[in-house]
Amino acid sequence: MPDLSTNCAGITSPNPFWLASAPPANSGAQVMRAFDHGWGGAVWKTLGQPIQNVSSRFGGLHYRGTRGIGFNNIELITDRPLEVNFKEIYEVKKRYPKHAVVVSLMVETEEEWQDIIKRSIDAGADGLELNFGCPHGMCERGMGSAVGQEPTVNEKITSWAKKYSSVPVLVKLTPNVGDIVPHGIAAQNGGADGVSLINTIKSIIGVDLDRLVPEPRVGNASTNGGYCGAAVKPIALHMVAALARDHLFNLPISGIGGISNWRDAVEFMALGASSVQVCTEVMLRGYRVVEDMIEGLENFMRDKGFERLDQLIGKAVPTYSEWGDLDLNYEIVARIDADKCIGCHLCEVACHDGAHQCIHNDPNGSFVPVVDEDECVGCNLCQIVCPVPGCITMAEIDNGYAPATWNEHVWEGAKLRPKKGAH
Amino acid sequence: MATKLPETRAESVFKDFKPAYDTAHALAEANRCLYCLDAPCIGACPTSINIPEFIRKIATGNLRGSARTIFESNILGMSCARVCPVEVLCVGECVYNRMDQPPIQIGKLQRYATDMAYDEGWEFFEAGPDTGKKVALIGAGPASLSCAHRLRRYGHACTIFEKRDVVGGLNTFGVAPYKMKADRAVTEAEWVLGIGGIEVKTGVEIGVDVSFSTLEHDYDAIFVGIGLGPDKHLGVPGEDLEGVYGAVDFIEAIKLEPAAFDGVKSVAVIGGGNTAVDCVREALGLGLGAVTMVYRGTEAVMPGYAHEWKAAKVDGAHALWQRSPIAYEGENGRVSGLRLQVFDEHKQPVAGQEERIDADLVLVAVGQSRLLDLLKLDGVNMDHRRILTDAGGFTGRPGVYAGGDLANGAKEVVNAVAEGRDAAVAIHAYLTEA
Ligand SMILES: Cc1cc2nc3c(=O)[nH]c(=O)nc-3n(C[C@H](O)[C@H](O)[C@H](O)COP(=O)(O)OP(=O)(O)OC[C@H]3O[C@@H](n4cnc5c(N)ncnc54)[C@H](O)[C@@H]3O)c2cc1C
Ligand SMILES: Cc1cc2nc3c(=O)[nH]c(=O)nc-3n(C[C@H](O)[C@H](O)[C@H](O)COP(=O)(O)O)c2cc1C
C-alpha cells in the first residue's frame, strides 16, 4: 500500500488532500465531518476583522449541460466571531491530532497580525496561511490581493508573520498578476515556509439576460468576483509549475485551483505541489469526493510503482521546458481507426475550419474520413473533438531528421525538417 | 372551414406512447448530440431537416430558432415529431448506434421545439407578394398542406378542395392516437393555414361535386394530393356481417367519433403491415378483449415495423402466423368467428389445413385501394398503383402535379410533406416561367 503521508512546509497530514480556506472549512462541525470522510487537512476559512456579506454570493458557469464547470464568488472572509472560530479550532485539534489544521489569516496592521497569530497558535494551529489573494472586497480595504500584487508589501507582512509565529507559515498567492514568480520570491524573501496557490481569479461570471445585470446579482447590481472550479485548473497548474521550476524559488507548494478528482491532484503533484487544496468540488458535491481522490491516487501510485509521495512530487517539472527547446523535427500525424469510427465527421469539420484542411471525405464513399498525412501538421485538433475513445491516434513518423530545437537551429544551424501545411 | 371534432372521441382514452420531454430532459438530450457534419440523420429525413442545428439551438436556449430550422424544411414538423417512424429514419441513422450508445431522441426533441413554438405563438413565415396566379389543391392531407404553404410563400393564391369535412388527411383520421390525436392534427392544419391566402373548401369531392376539367379551366396549376382510397377486402364470404370493418374505417371512427364497441370480447386483425399493427394496439388500448393478428406470412417477413410489433407484443398482442381467413362466420348477422386457411412459409396454402377462431370484431388491414381514376387523363403517367412523377411532382400533363401517398404508393406523412413542398417549388417555376 503506497504511503500517502504528507509533509508540506513542515505541516503534516495523513494524506495530501486538504480543504481550501473557504465555506467547506468554515466551522468546527464541518471540518470534523470532512476529516471523518477522509480529508487529511483543512485550511480554516480566513479569519480577520468582522465583515458583513451580501446576497447572493455565488455564480456558476454551465457549459453544454454540465453545471458549475466554473464558479465565482463575492463573499469575504469569515463572518463568524473570532472567539467562536478559535474555540472550534481547539476542539478539532484535540479530536484530530494527526490531521492538519492550518489557519488562514488576513488583517492589516502589524499589531493585528501579532495578535491574531498568537491566538491561532494558542488554539492549536499546525500552520498559518496568509491570505494575500482574495480579489474582491478585501483588496479594496488594502488587504487580500492588494497585498499579493505588491511584492514589497507581501515580503514585509510575511516577515511580520514569521516574526510572531512558532508554526510554519504558508503565503497564499493571488493569480491576478502578470508573472507569479516575483511574488513567490517575495514570500520566500519574507521567510515563508511555503506558498499555496492559486486563490481565485478576478472575474465576472455572466450576465443575467433578463435584467441585464451581471451575476451574482445583489439587488440591481453586481461586482467582480473570484473565479475558481474545474475551469481554472490550467491556469493554476501553470503557476504552480512556473514556481516549481524556477531556480531561485525553493519553497514547498500547496497546489490549489480546479482540483476535482485524483487525476487533477496527481497533475498538481507532478508539477511540484506537495499537498493539494480543494474548495469548489466540495462545495458542489460534498466532502465524500475525497474517497475517490485517495483511492485513485493510491491506485495510480501502485501502478507507477511509487511508494511515497516524494517520488511523484515534481516528477514532471523537468519536462516543462521553454518553447525554443522543443524538438521541431518531432513529427506526428493523425490516424483514424476505421473500425472505431462512427462517421460523425467532427474531425473533418474541425480540421477544415479550425486547422489545416487535411481530413477529407473518403473518396471511396465510406463514412470514415481520410487523413492526408502529407498535409497533416499533427496538431491534435481532430483527436480532441473525436467522441470515440481511441479512434484517432497521433502516430510518430520517422522522417530521418535528427532532433533539433529552434535554439539549436538559430545558434548552431541545426537542420530542420521541411514545414508542413504552411503553403 | 373544418367542422369541429366532437369533444369526446373513442381515441381520448389513449395516452402518448412517447411522452413529451420537459425542459430538463430536452436539455440533457440536446447536449448529448454530437453536432455531426454531414449528419446521417439529415440524410435519413425525407424533408432533410437540419437536425444537428435545431438540436444545438435547443441546447443554447434558442428555441425560436430551433423551431424555425425545423419548419423551414418541414412545415408539418410538429406532427412529424410525433408520428414519424424515427426508429427507421433519423434516429435509426444516428451515429451513436454505431458505437452502441443510445441514439439521440430526435423526434422527442423536435416535439419539444415545435410544441413550444405553438404554445408561444411564434410566427415564422409570411406570404409572398401576390403573383396573380391561382393554384387548386385536391385533398387537405399533409401533401397539399405542405404544398399550399410553400406556394403562399411564393405569393400564389391557393384553394384546397377536401371531400371530407375535416382537414389534415390521414394525419387527422388515420395515425394511431397514442402517437397523436385528431385535434392536434387539426390544430396543425389551422396553424399552417395561418399564413393566410389559402381558401379551404371542405365537403367538395373533385370528380363528383366539381370536375377536374373545371379546375383545369379555373386555375393556373393543380396539385393532386388525394392519398389512397377505401380499405380493400379479401372477397371472402361473410364480409357484410356486422362487426367486420375495414381497418382505416375503424381507425377513422375511433379518431373522429365517440365510437363504442360494447360487448366485444375478442378481436381479429387481418394483415401484417403497419395499419394492422396499429389496429392491434388500438384495439388493445380500447380494452376490446383478446386481440389476435392473423397474417399470411411469418413474423420475419411481416411488412409492419419491427419496433411497432414489439410494442404491440408488450401491450399484449398475439399473432397467428401463416394464416388467412377464407370466411367470416356469424350469428344473427353479427360476426362470431373466422375460418382460416393455413399457409406454408412461402405463403402458399397447405391443402386441407383449416382452423377456426372466435372473434366478434374483425378488422381487415390488407391495404387500401388506389384513387387513380381522377387522373386518367392525357399525359398523366401512372402504373397500376401510383401516379408517376418526376422529382418535382410533375405528372406529365402540363400544370398538373401530384404528391403524397397517391404518387409514392403510400409512405409516411414526412414523405408527403417533402413531396408537397418540392412540387410547390416546381409549380412556382412553371407559373413564373417567362
Ligand atoms: C392507419 C394509418 C396509419 C398511419 N400512421 C402513420 C404514422 O404513424 N406515421 C406516418 O408518418 N404516416 C402514417 N401513415 C401514412 C400517412 O398517413 C400518409 O402517408 C399521409 O397521410 C399521406 O398524405 P397525403 O396528403 O398524400 O394523403 P392523405 O393524408 O390520405 O390525405 C388525402 C386527403 O385527400 C382527400 N381526398 C381524397 N380524394 C379526394 C377528392 N376526390 N376530392 C377532394 N378530396 C379528396 C381525403 O379525404 C384526404 O383528406 C398512416 C396511414 C394509415 C392508413
Ligand atoms: C465561496 C468561496 C469563498 C472563498 N473564501 C476564501 C477565503 O476566505 N480565503 C481564502 O484564502 N480563499 C478563499 N477562497 C478561495 C479558495 O480557497 C480557493 O483558493 C479557490 O476557490 C480555488 O480552488 P477551487 O478551484 O478548488 O475552488 C474562496 C473560494 C470560494 C469559492
XYZ file of C-alpha atoms in Angstrom, chain A residues 63-66 340-346 348-349 361 367 387-389, chain B residues 27 30-40 56 59 95-96 98-99:
36
model
C -21.447 24.525 -20.369
C -23.360 22.144 -22.631
C -25.407 20.788 -19.791
C -22.622 20.457 -17.266
C -13.928 2.515 -34.307
C -15.039 5.485 -36.448
C -18.774 6.263 -36.275
C -18.814 8.711 -39.177
C -19.703 11.883 -37.275
C -17.151 13.876 -39.325
C -16.376 16.139 -36.398
C -13.231 16.757 -40.656
C -15.118 19.954 -39.885
C -14.366 12.618 -47.128
C -18.227 7.246 -43.814
C -16.114 11.430 -29.452
C -14.923 7.834 -29.688
C -12.189 6.832 -27.231
C -31.569 19.909 -22.458
C -29.809 18.024 -26.750
C -26.453 18.338 -25.078
C -25.680 14.734 -25.917
C -25.965 15.390 -29.659
C -22.537 15.353 -31.297
C -23.486 18.006 -33.892
C -22.120 15.870 -36.721
C -21.057 17.314 -40.025
C -22.924 15.765 -42.983
C -25.027 14.127 -40.318
C -26.590 10.849 -41.436
C -27.908 22.720 -30.896
C -29.167 23.301 -26.107
C -24.041 7.790 -35.366
C -24.401 6.764 -31.742
C -22.538 2.708 -34.480
C -20.890 2.934 -31.088
